[in-house]
Amino acid sequence: MTQLKFGIATVAEQRARALAIASGTLQRTKDDPKVWFPSVNAAMRVLSDENMALLKYIREQRPESVSEVASALGKQAPNVSRSLHTMERFGLVRMVKQGRVVKPESLAEQVVVAFAL
């Protein structure tokens, strides 16, 4: 199962972590999140119910285009495209250009969110 792990930490906490890693006082582990959000609200905008429904549809149905996703879910193609491009920035999907058609591919079967305490 492909798992994608997100972290939630303030910008200051992320900066301190990056500096600690760069200085060698902190080691990354294989379990560390690959993507960090500055707040729960920011994470939830990307991980919204609507976006998770898009991701589920793509993972299960393997559509050939963004238009196919939009049509199947009763959404406008530009809105679906915008959502998918946002999700791509966070590693949830990959948008594969095939000529003039863009095919979305799911990159995760499971999403895990880790909070910095």
PDB file of C-alpha atoms in Angstrom:
ATOM      1  CA  MET A   1       0.000   0.000   0.000  1.00  0.00           C
ATOM      2  CA  THR A   2       1.380   3.379  -1.009  1.00  0.00           C
ATOM      3  CA  GLN A   3       1.240   5.736   1.935  1.00  0.00           C
ATOM      4  CA  LEU A   4       1.770   9.499   1.825  1.00  0.00           C
ATOM      5  CA  LYS A   5       2.604  11.189   5.110  1.00  0.00           C
ATOM      6  CA  PHE A   6       1.972  14.897   5.690  1.00  0.00           C
ATOM      7  CA  GLY A   7       3.271  16.903   8.622  1.00  0.00           C
ATOM      8  CA  ILE A   8       1.682  19.914  10.261  1.00  0.00           C
ATOM      9  CA  ALA A   9       3.966  22.472  11.883  1.00  0.00           C
ATOM     10  CA  THR A  10       4.142  26.240  11.906  1.00  0.00           C
ATOM     11  CA  VAL A  11       6.476  27.950   9.463  1.00  0.00           C
ATOM     12  CA  ALA A  12       8.804  28.773  12.380  1.00  0.00           C
ATOM     13  CA  GLU A  13       8.816  25.107  13.464  1.00  0.00           C
ATOM     14  CA  GLN A  14       9.481  23.976   9.893  1.00  0.00           C
ATOM     15  CA  ARG A  15      12.344  26.471   9.582  1.00  0.00           C
ATOM     16  CA  ALA A  16      13.871  25.350  12.898  1.00  0.00           C
ATOM     17  CA  ARG A  17      13.600  21.726  11.809  1.00  0.00           C
ATOM     18  CA  ALA A  18      15.244  22.421   8.459  1.00  0.00           C
ATOM     19  CA  LEU A  19      18.096  24.313  10.160  1.00  0.00           C
ATOM     20  CA  ALA A  20      18.592  21.475  12.653  1.00  0.00           C
ATOM     21  CA  ILE A  21      18.770  18.957   9.800  1.00  0.00           C
ATOM     22  CA  ALA A  22      21.184  21.192   7.868  1.00  0.00           C
ATOM     23  CA  SER A  23      23.440  21.619  10.924  1.00  0.00           C
ATOM     24  CA  GLY A  24      23.416  17.898  11.657  1.00  0.00           C
ATOM     25  CA  THR A  25      21.729  18.141  15.068  1.00  0.00           C
ATOM     26  CA  LEU A  26      18.641  16.371  13.747  1.00  0.00           C
ATOM     27  CA  GLN A  27      18.539  13.360  11.448  1.00  0.00           C
ATOM     28  CA  ARG A  28      15.698  12.667   9.062  1.00  0.00           C
ATOM     29  CA  THR A  29      14.089   9.257   9.398  1.00  0.00           C
ATOM     30  CA  LYS A  30      12.248   7.162   6.854  1.00  0.00           C
ATOM     31  CA  ASP A  31       9.026   7.847   8.766  1.00  0.00           C
ATOM     32  CA  ASP A  32       9.314  11.655   8.531  1.00  0.00           C
ATOM     33  CA  PRO A  33       6.616  13.412   6.516  1.00  0.00           C
ATOM     34  CA  LYS A  34       7.636  14.378   2.988  1.00  0.00           C
ATOM     35  CA  VAL A  35       5.279  17.364   2.811  1.00  0.00           C
ATOM     36  CA  TRP A  36       4.565  19.903   5.551  1.00  0.00           C
ATOM     37  CA  PHE A  37       1.577  22.186   6.029  1.00  0.00           C
ATOM     38  CA  PRO A  38       1.694  25.308   8.230  1.00  0.00           C
ATOM     39  CA  SER A  39      -1.688  24.614   9.822  1.00  0.00           C
ATOM     40  CA  VAL A  40      -4.500  22.122  10.091  1.00  0.00           C
ATOM     41  CA  ASN A  41      -6.671  24.514   8.046  1.00  0.00           C
ATOM     42  CA  ALA A  42      -4.141  24.528   5.191  1.00  0.00           C
ATOM     43  CA  ALA A  43      -3.980  20.721   5.219  1.00  0.00           C
ATOM     44  CA  MET A  44      -7.746  20.382   5.292  1.00  0.00           C
ATOM     45  CA  ARG A  45      -8.161  22.615   2.250  1.00  0.00           C
ATOM     46  CA  VAL A  46      -6.073  20.126   0.250  1.00  0.00           C
ATOM     47  CA  LEU A  47      -7.433  17.039   2.021  1.00  0.00           C
ATOM     48  CA  SER A  48     -11.087  18.120   1.786  1.00  0.00           C
ATOM     49  CA  ASP A  49     -13.878  15.575   1.383  1.00  0.00           C
ATOM     50  CA  GLU A  50     -14.331  16.694  -2.224  1.00  0.00           C
ATOM     51  CA  ASN A  51     -10.632  16.243  -3.045  1.00  0.00           C
ATOM     52  CA  MET A  52     -10.561  12.838  -1.334  1.00  0.00           C
ATOM     53  CA  ALA A  53     -13.561  11.820  -3.465  1.00  0.00           C
ATOM     54  CA  LEU A  54     -11.609  12.881  -6.574  1.00  0.00           C
ATOM     55  CA  LEU A  55      -8.598  10.886  -5.421  1.00  0.00           C
ATOM     56  CA  LYS A  56     -10.725   7.813  -4.692  1.00  0.00           C
ATOM     57  CA  TYR A  57     -12.385   7.988  -8.097  1.00  0.00           C
ATOM     58  CA  ILE A  58      -9.017   8.292  -9.845  1.00  0.00           C
ATOM     59  CA  ARG A  59      -7.503   5.435  -7.836  1.00  0.00           C
ATOM     60  CA  GLU A  60     -10.434   3.086  -8.430  1.00  0.00           C
ATOM     61  CA  GLN A  61     -11.545   3.979 -11.965  1.00  0.00           C
ATOM     62  CA  ARG A  62      -8.213   4.977 -13.576  1.00  0.00           C
ATOM     63  CA  PRO A  63      -9.775   7.597 -15.878  1.00  0.00           C
ATOM     64  CA  GLU A  64      -8.082   8.573 -19.116  1.00  0.00           C
ATOM     65  CA  SER A  65      -8.589  12.333 -18.708  1.00  0.00           C
ATOM     66  CA  VAL A  66      -9.562  15.161 -16.393  1.00  0.00           C
ATOM     67  CA  SER A  67     -12.690  15.612 -18.524  1.00  0.00           C
ATOM     68  CA  GLU A  68     -13.691  12.023 -17.813  1.00  0.00           C
ATOM     69  CA  VAL A  69     -13.341  12.637 -14.055  1.00  0.00           C
ATOM     70  CA  ALA A  70     -15.365  15.844 -14.259  1.00  0.00           C
ATOM     71  CA  SER A  71     -18.125  14.230 -16.313  1.00  0.00           C
ATOM     72  CA  ALA A  72     -18.371  11.162 -14.076  1.00  0.00           C
ATOM     73  CA  LEU A  73     -18.589  13.284 -10.914  1.00  0.00           C
ATOM     74  CA  GLY A  74     -20.854  15.988 -12.341  1.00  0.00           C
ATOM     75  CA  LYS A  75     -18.238  18.728 -11.913  1.00  0.00           C
ATOM     76  CA  GLN A  76     -16.888  21.433 -14.203  1.00  0.00           C
ATOM     77  CA  ALA A  77     -13.607  20.359 -15.864  1.00  0.00           C
ATOM     78  CA  PRO A  78     -11.726  23.618 -15.020  1.00  0.00           C
ATOM     79  CA  ASN A  79     -12.592  23.212 -11.318  1.00  0.00           C
ATOM     80  CA  VAL A  80     -11.509  19.569 -11.315  1.00  0.00           C
ATOM     81  CA  SER A  81      -8.307  20.485 -13.137  1.00  0.00           C
ATOM     82  CA  ARG A  82      -7.512  23.214 -10.613  1.00  0.00           C
ATOM     83  CA  SER A  83      -8.119  20.845  -7.689  1.00  0.00           C
ATOM     84  CA  LEU A  84      -5.988  18.129  -9.255  1.00  0.00           C
ATOM     85  CA  HIS A  85      -3.104  20.516  -9.946  1.00  0.00           C
ATOM     86  CA  THR A  86      -3.195  21.601  -6.293  1.00  0.00           C
ATOM     87  CA  MET A  87      -3.202  17.966  -5.213  1.00  0.00           C
ATOM     88  CA  GLU A  88      -0.282  17.326  -7.572  1.00  0.00           C
ATOM     89  CA  ARG A  89       1.805  19.978  -5.769  1.00  0.00           C
ATOM     90  CA  PHE A  90       1.348  17.963  -2.576  1.00  0.00           C
ATOM     91  CA  GLY A  91       2.171  14.579  -4.117  1.00  0.00           C
ATOM     92  CA  LEU A  92      -1.322  13.097  -4.104  1.00  0.00           C
ATOM     93  CA  VAL A  93      -1.660  12.773  -7.882  1.00  0.00           C
ATOM     94  CA  ARG A  94       0.478  12.953 -10.979  1.00  0.00           C
ATOM     95  CA  MET A  95      -0.824  14.685 -14.082  1.00  0.00           C
ATOM     96  CA  VAL A  96       0.453  12.857 -17.170  1.00  0.00           C
ATOM     97  CA  LYS A  97       0.232  14.752 -20.439  1.00  0.00           C
ATOM     98  CA  GLN A  98      -0.641  12.489 -23.361  1.00  0.00           C
ATOM     99  CA  GLY A  99      -0.768  14.715 -26.421  1.00  0.00           C
ATOM    100  CA  ARG A 100      -3.548  17.225 -25.751  1.00  0.00           C
ATOM    101  CA  VAL A 101      -5.100  15.142 -22.975  1.00  0.00           C
ATOM    102  CA  VAL A 102      -4.038  15.186 -19.326  1.00  0.00           C
ATOM    103  CA  LYS A 103      -4.484  11.917 -17.439  1.00  0.00           C
ATOM    104  CA  PRO A 104      -4.573  12.058 -13.616  1.00  0.00           C
ATOM    105  CA  GLU A 105      -2.922   9.210 -11.714  1.00  0.00           C
ATOM    106  CA  SER A 106      -3.265   8.533  -7.997  1.00  0.00           C
ATOM    107  CA  LEU A 107       0.033   8.343  -6.105  1.00  0.00           C
ATOM    108  CA  ALA A 108      -1.292   7.293  -2.705  1.00  0.00           C
ATOM    109  CA  GLU A 109      -3.684   4.714  -1.351  1.00  0.00           C
ATOM    110  CA  GLN A 110      -3.446   6.027   2.178  1.00  0.00           C
ATOM    111  CA  VAL A 111      -2.833   9.510   3.609  1.00  0.00           C
ATOM    112  CA  VAL A 112      -1.329   9.933   7.085  1.00  0.00           C
ATOM    113  CA  VAL A 113      -1.145  13.279   8.880  1.00  0.00           C
ATOM    114  CA  ALA A 114       1.480  13.814  11.604  1.00  0.00           C
ATOM    115  CA  PHE A 115       1.297  16.751  13.992  1.00  0.00           C
ATOM    116  CA  ALA A 116       4.452  18.346  15.422  1.00  0.00           C
ATOM    117  CA  LEU A 117       3.999  18.617  19.175  1.00  0.00           C
TER     118      LEU A 117
END
